Amino acid sequence: ARRAAGPAQEMKRTDTSHPDYYHKVVDCQWGCPAHTDVPEYIRLIAQGRFSDAYMVNRESNIFPGILGRVCDRPCEPACRRGRMDEKPVAICRLKRVAADHKSDISDRLPVVPAEKNGKKIALIGAGCASLTVCNDLMPLGYECTIFESQSVAGGLMRYNIPAFRLPVETLEEEIGYIVDMGVEVKYNHRVESMQALLDEGYDAVFVGTGAPRGKELKLPGRYDSDNIFIGIDWLESVAFGHIDSIGENVLIIGVGNTAMDCCRTSLRLGAKNVKVMARKPRQFFKASDWELEDAEEENVEIVINHSPKSFVVEDGQLKGMLFDRIDYTIEDGRILDQEVIEEVFIPCDDVVLAIGQENAFPWIERELGIEFNEWEEPLVDKETFESTRPGVFFGGDSAFGPKNIIWAVEHGHQAAISIHLHCQGKPLTERLPDQLNLGSRKMGIHEWSYSNNFDPAARRQMMHVPLEKRFDELGREVELGFDAEQTAREVERCLNCDIQTEFTDSLCIECDACLDICPTQCLTITPDGEEVDIVESLRAPRLEPEQPLFVSDPLKQTGRVMVKDENFCIHCGLCAERCPTAAWDMQKSLLHFPKAGEHGPSMGDSPCQRRKAG
């Protein structure tokens, strides 16, 4: 019932011209830090246009083959399909399909001008953030020099992600696309002094060193044995061939994604019994669900509610660990209390500590104007990625602590814009706004240029190498990718959320045809009023308050308004097919997020090269 206190305040028409409105409707793209146009590349895959799909990916995410295997997939929990039948579209794995089946795309990569612009950029660390900066700046005429402490490029992608998840060939190919632009990489060159680097006269410096220090577990016995390892250091030693075996009984302390890589790597080095020791219950784990499933499929035991107490070492030999077994009181997903139930001894030959990572900047002198907080993290502007010293930028894990590759890629894109503006002497906040274009997908009265039929198929299951063959060699890739039939079914599960139901108020005659045919009851025509009143009158209950409602202007027949709950829409186009006046139309929302090449002159290249770079 409507409230009686005074006349209702009418809602204004929803501003669908602002890019964020339709950006939020495309939940997967909204959830992706780099704003990859997911539905567009899925449609291209459906048409067999794998190279085109790859290049759509590469506009925002420069590592489609890499991230098609190891991305943390922030897009998938956001996927609207997951709200309908529990499992989202396999967005990440479809990205891999495009990468695995594309043709040679070298002639479609950004063009690097022969004439340089006279500006030199130093980048520290050859990881994903630094490589992204180079990808965006090299086509603009910059000279980029990367200082890398290792003998190869890639950073954590290279030596913290095992080859059975990310093959070396995939790494080499996608890193090569960037390095082969002419980036100078000084391998085996550890930067020991920021002051010395600044003295070399670079126009800007980008720090992309990641979070290279693993967290310690300073318990009794920690330094009494050589069989206790720091997870990220241990994975690096395995990657470079310095470690090729481990004991039969292994404990992994921690339950993040690094811990999952450590436990599965242990099995490939000869371990027979691997336990992952978790301090809290499963609902508090940091590891992705699919990482946990892959580990458990390989018979890794995940032990919950065990808090490390001490290492048991006798005569220099590690015997095991003592744990406190904890009982937790949990309410509404929060831990209210905990109690130690008993002390437990678990024997082992080796322990790998995977409890987190930290930044480490002992090589940055503290008198340079680069400020740090109490945790020795640099103070970095979250929009420009500039430090408190002008011209020095941070990105990836080195900026805000450990996240994942796709975040580092977006940091690189934004830092490249800032570096470009800095070198032009412009304010770093003078950034171009996001842009939106809408284009009709109508081909006939009842025909659309996209597949709008709802496919009830369940999510396809990824094929894996059989267990008995997985451990033959360290680098054997476990996931085999989708076959043609799986790909064909999975692409049809996408709901085409970027094909928007665009409404023209003046054409509506309020015949209710769209309401009658809508399969999800996402449309309502109701008297205007305050938002709370409109929500109460919706034909289907509003389940996602964060998803904005579309509200039209008052319609000319009755003064009521057309309301659309974007959360329920499956973009089937039936409303537009049924509408006798074409008040509804299905229109592709093409969102554009400007890169460095679009921010002012490129200093040394032609307009054509600028356009290709952008």
XYZ file of C-alpha atoms in Angstrom:
614
model
C 0.000 0.000 0.000
C 1.142 3.522 -0.749
C 2.126 5.764 2.126
C -0.386 8.520 2.951
C 2.066 11.293 3.877
C 1.866 13.925 1.122
C 2.089 13.570 -2.668
C 4.543 11.010 -3.987
C 7.793 12.379 -5.418
C 7.933 11.197 -9.030
C 11.106 9.541 -10.274
C 13.032 11.103 -13.121
C 13.672 9.124 -16.292
C 16.678 6.862 -15.930
C 19.732 8.387 -17.629
C 20.751 5.600 -19.998
C 23.179 7.899 -21.821
C 25.773 7.642 -19.056
C 28.175 4.764 -19.910
C 27.945 3.313 -16.417
C 24.248 2.462 -16.771
C 24.669 -0.094 -19.532
C 28.112 -0.993 -18.216
C 26.443 -2.257 -15.030
C 23.872 -4.193 -17.061
C 26.715 -6.150 -18.681
C 27.611 -7.709 -15.347
C 30.619 -9.667 -16.594
C 32.208 -6.590 -18.180
C 31.397 -4.525 -15.095
C 33.024 -7.167 -12.894
C 36.187 -7.388 -15.026
C 38.841 -4.913 -13.812
C 39.972 -4.394 -17.430
C 36.362 -4.120 -18.746
C 36.778 -6.828 -21.395
C 33.804 -6.997 -23.797
C 32.910 -10.563 -22.859
C 29.597 -11.041 -24.753
C 31.119 -9.654 -27.951
C 34.043 -12.079 -28.016
C 31.767 -14.980 -27.088
C 29.554 -14.180 -30.099
C 32.643 -14.063 -32.332
C 33.680 -17.497 -31.040
C 30.174 -18.759 -31.839
C 30.750 -17.636 -35.430
C 34.138 -19.371 -35.596
C 35.932 -16.006 -35.765
C 38.621 -16.954 -33.251
C 41.203 -14.362 -34.325
C 38.626 -11.570 -34.099
C 37.583 -12.827 -30.656
C 41.232 -12.863 -29.572
C 41.758 -9.273 -30.693
C 38.598 -8.075 -28.901
C 40.110 -9.637 -25.774
C 43.476 -8.091 -26.388
C 42.110 -4.548 -26.561
C 41.707 -4.597 -22.786
C 43.389 -7.800 -21.637
C 46.720 -8.209 -23.396
C 47.166 -11.830 -22.262
C 44.104 -13.763 -23.535
C 45.910 -17.110 -23.762
C 47.469 -16.744 -20.324
C 44.352 -15.485 -18.578
C 42.219 -18.026 -20.451
C 43.995 -20.531 -18.188
C 44.822 -18.834 -14.906
C 42.555 -15.793 -14.446
C 40.823 -15.432 -11.084
C 37.636 -14.891 -13.108
C 35.958 -11.947 -11.323
C 33.591 -11.887 -14.325
C 32.082 -15.305 -13.585
C 30.566 -14.685 -10.135
C 28.970 -11.580 -11.696
C 27.556 -13.501 -14.679
C 23.762 -13.211 -14.899
C 23.521 -16.840 -16.034
C 24.728 -17.910 -12.601
C 21.632 -16.342 -11.038
C 19.385 -18.475 -13.232
C 20.832 -21.959 -13.108
C 23.629 -21.778 -10.513
C 26.559 -22.046 -12.950
C 27.841 -18.996 -14.858
C 29.028 -19.100 -18.455
C 32.565 -20.536 -18.683
C 33.900 -17.128 -19.690
C 37.520 -17.810 -18.829
C 37.711 -21.095 -20.704
C 36.049 -19.585 -23.785
C 38.788 -16.959 -23.752
C 41.243 -19.842 -24.035
C 39.293 -21.266 -26.989
C 39.868 -18.020 -28.889
C 43.581 -18.056 -28.036
C 44.118 -21.722 -28.904
C 42.329 -21.573 -32.266
C 43.280 -18.148 -33.606
C 45.425 -17.773 -36.718
C 48.556 -15.591 -36.961
C 47.597 -12.178 -35.576
C 51.024 -10.510 -35.784
C 49.866 -8.156 -38.554
C 47.016 -6.947 -36.319
C 49.212 -5.866 -33.410
C 49.913 -2.173 -32.688
C 52.448 -0.558 -35.038
C 55.640 0.847 -33.498
C 56.975 3.958 -35.273
C 60.581 4.038 -36.463
C 60.847 7.655 -35.337
C 60.831 7.876 -31.545
C 59.411 10.746 -29.528
C 62.530 11.361 -27.437
C 60.997 10.191 -24.160
C 62.559 7.307 -22.232
C 60.736 5.204 -19.656
C 62.337 2.861 -17.116
C 60.293 -0.085 -15.877
C 61.373 -2.234 -12.946
C 60.274 -5.848 -13.197
C 59.162 -7.636 -16.378
C 55.820 -8.776 -15.003
C 52.302 -8.297 -16.320
C 51.922 -4.648 -15.218
C 55.186 -3.467 -16.778
C 54.514 -5.389 -19.978
C 51.087 -3.716 -20.239
C 52.669 -0.278 -19.908
C 55.096 -1.151 -22.716
C 52.258 -2.488 -24.871
C 50.490 0.894 -24.619
C 53.506 3.224 -24.844
C 55.746 1.618 -27.475
C 53.290 2.400 -30.353
C 53.398 6.073 -29.277
C 57.128 6.384 -29.885
C 58.418 5.899 -26.358
C 61.652 4.049 -25.638
C 60.923 1.544 -22.875
C 63.653 -0.203 -20.883
C 62.730 -2.983 -18.451
C 65.117 -3.980 -15.655
C 64.470 -7.634 -14.751
C 66.290 -9.548 -12.010
C 65.643 -12.943 -13.625
C 66.913 -14.355 -16.921
C 63.411 -14.370 -18.469
C 60.378 -12.083 -18.537
C 56.971 -12.792 -17.045
C 57.275 -12.211 -13.313
C 54.857 -14.263 -11.216
C 53.219 -15.606 -14.389
C 56.532 -17.309 -15.123
C 57.765 -18.606 -11.812
C 54.816 -18.647 -9.401
C 52.250 -20.372 -11.659
C 53.214 -23.992 -12.412
C 53.636 -25.104 -16.014
C 50.919 -27.751 -15.598
C 48.499 -24.810 -15.383
C 50.250 -22.360 -17.690
C 52.461 -23.823 -20.438
C 55.729 -22.038 -21.215
C 54.773 -21.848 -24.914
C 51.713 -19.731 -24.118
C 53.797 -17.409 -21.949
C 56.504 -17.022 -24.568
C 54.022 -16.213 -27.322
C 52.090 -13.466 -25.533
C 55.093 -11.906 -23.806
C 56.857 -12.001 -27.166
C 54.153 -9.906 -28.827
C 55.168 -7.056 -26.487
C 58.924 -7.518 -26.150
C 59.237 -7.869 -29.922
C 57.885 -4.322 -30.320
C 61.440 -3.256 -29.517
C 61.320 -3.131 -25.733
C 64.829 -3.256 -24.288
C 64.900 -5.811 -21.477
C 67.986 -5.894 -19.282
C 67.852 -9.435 -17.904
C 69.702 -10.515 -14.744
C 69.745 -6.856 -13.765
C 68.485 -6.265 -10.242
C 67.875 -2.606 -9.407
C 69.678 -1.917 -6.135
C 69.043 1.834 -5.908
C 66.124 3.968 -7.065
C 68.361 7.038 -6.705
C 70.884 5.587 -9.135
C 68.120 4.808 -11.644
C 66.660 8.305 -11.373
C 70.128 9.742 -11.951
C 70.157 8.083 -15.390
C 67.695 10.716 -16.602
C 64.570 8.719 -17.478
C 61.458 10.801 -18.127
C 59.347 8.476 -15.954
C 59.830 5.350 -13.866
C 57.289 2.554 -13.437
C 57.654 0.076 -10.568
C 56.101 -3.297 -11.341
C 58.028 -5.565 -9.011
C 54.994 -7.348 -7.578
C 54.855 -8.642 -4.019
C 57.999 -10.779 -4.041
C 58.368 -11.578 -0.364
C 56.449 -14.489 1.130
C 55.101 -14.066 4.644
C 56.926 -15.875 7.418
C 55.490 -18.079 10.150
C 57.726 -17.377 13.129
C 56.934 -20.299 15.393
C 59.196 -22.424 17.589
C 61.434 -24.617 15.421
C 61.045 -22.492 12.264
C 64.786 -22.099 11.657
C 65.911 -25.483 13.015
C 65.393 -27.408 9.763
C 66.179 -26.972 6.041
C 62.887 -28.661 5.104
C 60.669 -25.629 5.726
C 60.123 -23.455 2.641
C 58.463 -20.166 1.726
C 55.848 -20.983 -0.922
C 56.570 -18.385 -3.627
C 60.346 -18.884 -3.277
C 59.886 -22.636 -3.466
C 57.720 -22.409 -6.603
C 60.330 -20.156 -8.190
C 63.075 -22.694 -7.409
C 60.965 -25.450 -8.965
C 60.291 -23.337 -12.075
C 63.997 -22.718 -12.635
C 64.974 -26.325 -11.942
C 66.765 -25.726 -8.645
C 64.405 -28.093 -6.800
C 63.266 -31.355 -8.397
C 62.118 -33.497 -5.450
C 60.356 -33.379 -2.107
C 59.545 -35.779 0.716
C 56.644 -38.235 0.653
C 54.652 -36.470 3.393
C 54.142 -32.738 2.853
C 52.194 -30.097 4.744
C 51.117 -26.892 2.992
C 50.312 -24.093 5.452
C 47.701 -21.705 4.069
C 44.749 -22.103 1.740
C 45.055 -19.418 -0.957
C 45.706 -19.980 -4.649
C 49.468 -20.129 -4.062
C 48.879 -22.944 -1.562
C 46.930 -24.840 -4.245
C 49.854 -24.487 -6.659
C 52.246 -25.680 -3.961
C 50.253 -28.783 -3.031
C 49.753 -29.863 -6.652
C 53.403 -29.203 -7.475
C 54.440 -31.355 -4.505
C 52.600 -34.320 -6.009
C 54.543 -33.881 -9.247
C 57.860 -33.861 -7.362
C 57.204 -37.201 -5.667
C 55.009 -36.495 -2.643
C 52.552 -39.276 -1.798
C 50.578 -37.686 1.008
C 49.872 -33.947 0.825
C 47.781 -32.062 3.359
C 46.702 -28.420 3.087
C 46.308 -27.038 6.597
C 43.622 -24.366 6.982
C 43.154 -22.332 10.141
C 39.475 -21.568 9.434
C 36.420 -23.362 7.986
C 36.030 -23.739 4.221
C 33.703 -20.761 3.731
C 36.586 -18.470 4.729
C 39.127 -19.885 2.268
C 40.857 -17.456 -0.090
C 41.468 -20.027 -2.818
C 39.077 -20.089 -5.770
C 36.527 -22.919 -5.755
C 37.931 -24.413 -8.964
C 41.462 -24.422 -7.516
C 40.225 -26.326 -4.483
C 38.329 -28.784 -6.693
C 41.391 -29.454 -8.861
C 43.542 -30.105 -5.795
C 41.009 -32.446 -4.210
C 40.601 -34.293 -7.507
C 44.313 -35.104 -7.209
C 43.701 -36.489 -3.692
C 45.090 -33.561 -1.741
C 43.557 -33.566 1.737
C 42.318 -30.194 2.992
C 42.286 -30.093 6.791
C 40.215 -27.312 8.341
C 40.249 -25.620 11.776
C 43.932 -26.326 12.524
C 46.059 -23.396 13.718
C 49.864 -23.908 13.497
C 51.563 -23.985 16.889
C 55.140 -25.167 16.369
C 57.501 -27.163 14.157
C 58.744 -30.397 15.678
C 62.434 -30.844 14.867
C 64.736 -33.501 16.373
C 68.506 -33.332 15.762
C 67.963 -31.011 12.800
C 65.387 -33.330 11.227
C 61.824 -32.154 10.689
C 59.397 -34.645 12.186
C 56.110 -32.807 11.875
C 54.049 -29.939 13.241
C 51.877 -29.271 16.251
C 48.487 -27.652 15.669
C 45.685 -26.364 17.857
C 42.373 -27.754 16.623
C 39.831 -24.927 16.827
C 36.070 -24.940 17.261
C 34.422 -21.800 15.870
C 31.111 -20.124 16.677
C 29.795 -18.729 13.385
C 26.721 -16.608 12.808
C 25.634 -14.954 9.534
C 28.983 -15.757 7.965
C 31.003 -14.130 10.741
C 33.176 -15.769 13.365
C 31.925 -14.708 16.790
C 34.102 -16.881 18.995
C 36.673 -19.660 18.911
C 37.897 -22.308 21.320
C 40.910 -24.619 21.284
C 39.664 -28.209 21.458
C 42.919 -30.135 21.475
C 46.549 -30.180 20.389
C 47.264 -32.305 17.307
C 50.585 -33.606 15.977
C 50.809 -34.277 12.230
C 53.997 -35.937 10.925
C 55.665 -34.721 7.735
C 58.944 -34.612 5.815
C 58.585 -31.076 4.419
C 56.519 -27.957 5.082
C 55.704 -25.239 2.555
C 54.459 -21.912 3.932
C 51.879 -20.240 1.682
C 50.226 -17.741 4.009
C 50.507 -14.607 1.897
C 52.870 -12.203 0.143
C 54.229 -8.738 0.885
C 55.845 -5.862 -0.941
C 59.569 -5.331 -0.492
C 61.305 -2.064 -1.345
C 64.715 -2.051 0.412
C 66.196 -0.568 -2.772
C 64.076 2.601 -2.643
C 65.850 5.247 -0.578
C 63.479 6.918 1.861
C 64.699 10.463 1.207
C 63.548 10.586 -2.438
C 60.058 11.908 -1.747
C 58.423 8.492 -2.252
C 56.326 8.073 0.878
C 55.361 4.772 2.491
C 52.675 3.858 5.008
C 53.158 2.052 8.311
C 53.251 -1.308 6.509
C 56.020 -0.105 4.200
C 53.619 0.096 1.246
C 54.036 3.025 -1.155
C 51.411 5.767 -1.093
C 49.968 5.543 -4.606
C 47.106 7.524 -6.145
C 44.364 5.034 -7.029
C 43.385 6.895 -10.212
C 46.752 7.949 -11.640
C 49.057 5.329 -10.033
C 51.608 8.047 -9.359
C 53.565 7.944 -6.117
C 54.194 10.994 -3.954
C 57.224 11.737 -6.149
C 56.134 13.107 -9.553
C 57.154 10.876 -12.440
C 57.439 7.680 -10.378
C 54.517 5.277 -10.829
C 53.547 1.920 -9.333
C 51.226 -0.811 -10.611
C 50.201 -4.405 -10.051
C 50.937 -6.022 -6.691
C 53.674 -3.465 -5.965
C 51.043 -0.699 -5.838
C 48.329 -2.066 -3.563
C 49.432 -5.544 -2.545
C 48.645 -8.990 -3.991
C 45.626 -9.256 -6.283
C 45.792 -11.044 -9.627
C 46.972 -10.698 -13.206
C 43.892 -9.010 -14.650
C 44.101 -6.279 -12.001
C 47.778 -5.735 -12.852
C 46.876 -5.400 -16.540
C 44.329 -2.673 -15.797
C 46.838 -0.921 -13.530
C 49.276 -0.972 -16.450
C 46.733 0.599 -18.816
C 45.969 3.405 -16.362
C 49.627 3.992 -15.470
C 50.462 4.234 -19.188
C 47.887 7.029 -19.567
C 49.462 8.859 -16.617
C 52.997 8.440 -17.945
C 51.885 9.757 -21.355
C 50.216 12.804 -19.766
C 53.220 13.357 -17.489
C 55.588 13.394 -20.463
C 53.361 15.990 -22.155
C 53.354 18.172 -19.065
C 49.592 17.756 -18.611
C 47.668 17.130 -15.369
C 47.333 13.391 -14.787
C 43.661 13.794 -13.947
C 42.814 15.137 -17.432
C 41.663 11.714 -18.593
C 39.158 11.051 -21.323
C 35.767 9.794 -20.123
C 34.444 6.340 -20.916
C 32.336 6.298 -24.063
C 29.108 4.553 -25.086
C 27.633 3.828 -28.501
C 24.348 2.044 -29.192
C 23.567 0.292 -32.478
C 20.406 -1.588 -33.446
C 20.665 -5.315 -34.073
C 17.434 -5.413 -36.093
C 17.649 -7.282 -39.419
C 13.909 -7.654 -40.092
C 10.597 -7.431 -38.295
C 11.284 -10.540 -36.240
C 14.973 -11.193 -36.856
C 18.096 -10.130 -34.986
C 21.794 -10.249 -35.848
C 22.516 -12.310 -32.736
C 21.303 -15.641 -31.367
C 18.521 -14.676 -28.964
C 17.094 -18.095 -28.171
C 17.483 -19.114 -24.530
C 19.528 -22.334 -24.317
C 18.792 -24.340 -21.125
C 22.074 -26.288 -21.404
C 24.156 -26.728 -18.255
C 27.723 -25.468 -18.062
C 30.150 -27.668 -19.982
C 32.751 -29.587 -17.990
C 36.401 -29.003 -18.855
C 38.270 -32.081 -20.051
C 41.380 -33.050 -18.050
C 44.326 -35.368 -18.539
C 43.527 -38.630 -16.684
C 44.922 -38.815 -13.145
C 47.205 -41.729 -13.952
C 49.000 -39.640 -16.593
C 49.157 -36.266 -14.868
C 52.315 -36.787 -12.871
C 54.546 -38.214 -15.627
C 56.192 -34.837 -16.152
C 56.155 -31.582 -14.228
C 54.954 -29.407 -17.110
C 52.157 -31.587 -18.500
C 49.124 -29.293 -18.844
C 46.180 -30.767 -16.966
C 43.294 -28.917 -18.619
C 42.746 -29.805 -22.265
C 40.311 -27.051 -23.240
C 36.855 -27.346 -24.793
C 36.266 -29.409 -27.916
C 34.094 -28.110 -30.773
C 30.837 -29.535 -29.381
C 31.459 -28.149 -25.901
C 32.348 -24.749 -27.302
C 29.206 -24.660 -29.449
C 26.970 -25.414 -26.439
C 28.759 -23.117 -24.002
C 28.676 -19.998 -26.197
C 24.875 -20.369 -26.466
C 24.572 -20.116 -22.683
C 25.592 -16.436 -22.851
C 22.552 -14.181 -22.397
C 23.916 -11.375 -24.619
C 23.669 -8.863 -21.805
C 25.295 -6.202 -23.998
C 22.348 -6.314 -26.448
C 20.199 -3.812 -24.588
C 16.411 -3.450 -24.656
C 16.329 0.227 -25.602
C 12.977 1.967 -24.974
C 11.606 4.999 -26.852
C 8.981 6.546 -24.568
C 7.118 8.531 -27.232
C 6.369 5.433 -29.350
C 4.686 3.431 -26.587
C 0.897 3.059 -26.837
C 0.618 1.043 -23.585
C -0.899 -1.990 -25.272
C 0.812 -4.302 -22.728
C 2.061 -6.634 -25.494
C 5.586 -6.527 -24.098
C 4.333 -7.339 -20.603
C 2.322 -10.284 -21.907
C 5.228 -11.893 -23.740
C 8.099 -11.199 -21.320
C 9.196 -14.644 -20.033
C 10.707 -13.283 -16.801
C 8.148 -10.544 -15.928
C 10.936 -7.983 -15.840
C 8.615 -5.300 -17.334
C 5.952 -3.331 -15.445
C 3.772 -0.342 -16.354
C 2.820 1.480 -13.173
C 1.858 4.915 -11.839
C 4.897 7.089 -11.224
C 6.011 7.764 -7.695
C 8.876 7.320 -5.291
C 11.270 4.435 -5.893
C 9.932 2.458 -2.931
C 6.408 2.610 -4.387
C 7.575 1.574 -7.834
C 9.510 -1.349 -6.370
C 6.365 -2.508 -4.541
C 4.409 -2.526 -7.814
C 6.886 -4.624 -9.832
C 5.461 -7.804 -11.359
C 8.425 -9.804 -10.082
C 10.150 -9.131 -6.735
C 13.353 -7.116 -6.922
C 16.201 -9.444 -5.918
C 19.266 -7.326 -6.772
C 18.882 -3.792 -5.346
C 22.364 -2.926 -6.623
C 21.159 -3.451 -10.199
C 19.498 -0.178 -11.305
C 15.908 -0.061 -12.510
C 15.028 1.543 -15.822
C 12.168 4.036 -15.416
C 10.747 5.896 -18.425
C 9.225 9.337 -18.669
C 5.412 9.437 -18.131
C 3.776 7.735 -21.112
C 1.456 9.877 -23.204
C -1.657 7.684 -22.894
C -2.063 7.465 -19.115
C 0.947 9.181 -17.566
C 2.158 5.879 -16.122
C 5.807 4.835 -16.493
C 7.489 1.800 -18.051
C 9.751 0.084 -15.551
C 12.325 -2.594 -16.336
C 14.215 -4.641 -13.755
C 17.534 -5.211 -15.541
C 18.368 -8.065 -13.193
C 15.634 -10.313 -14.646
C 16.086 -9.478 -18.341
C 17.517 -12.298 -20.473
C 17.844 -10.096 -23.592
C 15.690 -12.439 -25.643
C 14.212 -9.582 -27.703
C 10.637 -10.888 -27.493
C 9.383 -7.505 -26.267
C 10.877 -5.811 -29.318
C 9.510 -8.476 -31.661
C 6.004 -8.146 -30.202
C 5.844 -4.338 -29.952
C 3.611 -2.965 -32.748
C 5.189 0.508 -32.677
C 8.907 -0.386 -32.319
C 9.044 1.342 -28.937
C 11.425 -1.469 -27.925
C 14.589 -2.189 -29.926
C 17.559 -4.482 -29.281
C 20.726 -2.382 -29.429
C 24.332 -3.368 -28.861
C 25.987 -1.214 -26.172
C 29.574 -0.739 -27.277
C 31.618 0.635 -24.402
C 34.998 2.195 -25.059
C 37.639 2.801 -22.394
C 40.318 5.177 -23.735
C 43.947 4.081 -23.604
C 47.147 6.131 -23.557
C 47.235 6.644 -27.341
C 44.030 8.668 -27.265
C 45.261 11.160 -24.680
C 46.902 13.896 -26.701
C 49.644 13.834 -29.357
C 51.659 10.672 -29.763
C 54.871 12.527 -30.535
C 56.524 10.701 -33.372
C 53.934 8.649 -35.218
C 51.277 9.184 -37.819
C 47.514 9.546 -37.160
C 46.985 6.093 -38.686
C 49.475 4.564 -36.247
C 47.782 6.413 -33.406
C 44.436 4.942 -34.316
C 45.850 1.447 -34.593
C 47.663 1.829 -31.264
C 44.463 3.019 -29.604
